[in-house]
Amino acid sequence: MAELEFSQRNPLTFYQASDVATCQNCHMKRAATLLHDSGAKDGTFASHRWPAGNTAVPFFYGFDSQLQKTTEFLQSGNYLNVDLSR
């Protein structure tokens, strides 16, 4: 059920988004390559950071760069949708 909120799919017929998102759309954004990468497309690759996939890991292990990316992802506010119904 959690996928419904985040993927922009919804069981309510009056709320149908034109674009359906996947987990990868949010958590694997395209990032610019810094070095040559034969798998890159147009100078970008799918980032494998998965920000906010597990917020405790970067904090616990001291992965400061990952923690910063995770914090930025969560503070962006561009991914969360809340539907309240009775």
CSV table of C-alpha atoms in Angstrom, one decimal:
chain,number,residue,atom,x,y,z
A,1,MET,CA,0.0,0.0,0.0
A,2,ALA,CA,2.9,2.4,0.7
A,3,GLU,CA,3.9,2.3,-2.9
A,4,LEU,CA,0.5,3.9,-3.9
A,5,GLU,CA,1.3,7.2,-2.1
A,6,PHE,CA,4.8,7.5,-3.5
A,7,SER,CA,4.3,6.1,-7.0
A,8,GLN,CA,1.5,8.6,-7.7
A,9,ARG,CA,-0.9,5.7,-8.1
A,10,ASN,CA,-4.0,5.9,-6.1
A,11,PRO,CA,-7.1,3.7,-5.7
A,12,LEU,CA,-9.3,6.8,-5.8
A,13,THR,CA,-10.6,7.3,-9.4
A,14,PHE,CA,-10.7,11.1,-9.1
A,15,TYR,CA,-7.0,11.2,-8.2
A,16,GLN,CA,-5.0,9.8,-11.1
A,17,ALA,CA,-1.6,11.2,-11.9
A,18,SER,CA,-0.6,11.3,-15.5
A,19,ASP,CA,3.0,10.3,-14.6
A,20,VAL,CA,3.6,7.2,-12.6
A,21,ALA,CA,6.8,7.1,-10.6
A,22,THR,CA,8.9,4.1,-9.7
A,23,CYS,CA,11.3,3.7,-6.7
A,24,GLN,CA,14.2,4.3,-9.1
A,25,ASN,CA,12.7,7.7,-10.3
A,26,CYS,CA,13.1,9.1,-6.8
A,27,HIS,CA,15.9,7.2,-5.2
A,28,MET,CA,18.2,6.7,-8.3
A,29,LYS,CA,18.3,10.2,-9.9
A,30,ARG,CA,20.7,10.7,-12.8
A,31,ALA,CA,24.0,12.1,-11.7
A,32,ALA,CA,26.9,13.6,-13.8
A,33,THR,CA,30.0,11.4,-14.2
A,34,LEU,CA,33.2,12.8,-12.9
A,35,LEU,CA,35.4,10.2,-14.6
A,36,HIS,CA,35.0,8.2,-17.8
A,37,ASP,CA,32.3,5.6,-17.4
A,38,SER,CA,31.4,3.5,-20.4
A,39,GLY,CA,28.0,2.8,-18.9
A,40,ALA,CA,27.1,6.5,-18.8
A,41,LYS,CA,24.4,7.9,-21.1
A,42,ASP,CA,24.9,11.5,-22.2
A,43,GLY,CA,27.5,12.0,-19.4
A,44,THR,CA,25.2,10.8,-16.6
A,45,PHE,CA,24.5,7.6,-14.8
A,46,ALA,CA,21.8,6.3,-12.4
A,47,SER,CA,23.1,7.1,-8.9
A,48,HIS,CA,23.1,4.1,-6.6
A,49,ARG,CA,23.0,6.2,-3.4
A,50,TRP,CA,19.4,5.4,-2.7
A,51,PRO,CA,18.9,8.4,-0.4
A,52,ALA,CA,16.5,7.8,2.5
A,53,GLY,CA,16.4,4.1,1.6
A,54,ASN,CA,17.8,3.5,5.1
A,55,THR,CA,18.4,6.7,7.0
A,56,ALA,CA,20.3,5.1,9.9
A,57,VAL,CA,23.1,3.6,7.9
A,58,PRO,CA,24.9,6.9,6.9
A,59,PHE,CA,24.5,8.3,10.4
A,60,PHE,CA,25.7,5.2,12.2
A,61,TYR,CA,28.7,4.5,10.0
A,62,GLY,CA,29.7,8.2,9.7
A,63,PHE,CA,29.2,8.4,5.9
A,64,ASP,CA,28.9,12.2,5.9
A,65,SER,CA,28.5,12.6,2.2
A,66,GLN,CA,25.6,10.1,2.1
A,67,LEU,CA,24.1,11.6,5.2
A,68,GLN,CA,24.2,15.1,3.5
A,69,LYS,CA,22.5,13.7,0.3
A,70,THR,CA,19.9,11.9,2.4
A,71,THR,CA,19.1,15.1,4.4
A,72,GLU,CA,18.8,17.1,1.2
A,73,PHE,CA,16.5,14.5,-0.3
A,74,LEU,CA,14.2,14.4,2.7
A,75,GLN,CA,14.1,18.2,3.0
A,76,SER,CA,13.3,18.8,-0.7
A,77,GLY,CA,9.7,17.9,0.0
A,78,ASN,CA,9.2,17.0,-3.7
A,79,TYR,CA,8.4,13.3,-3.1
A,80,LEU,CA,5.7,13.1,-0.4
A,81,ASN,CA,2.0,13.1,-0.9
A,82,VAL,CA,-0.5,12.6,1.8
A,83,ASP,CA,-4.2,11.7,1.1
A,84,LEU,CA,-6.6,11.8,4.1
A,85,SER,CA,-10.0,10.3,3.7
A,86,ARG,CA,-12.7,9.1,6.0
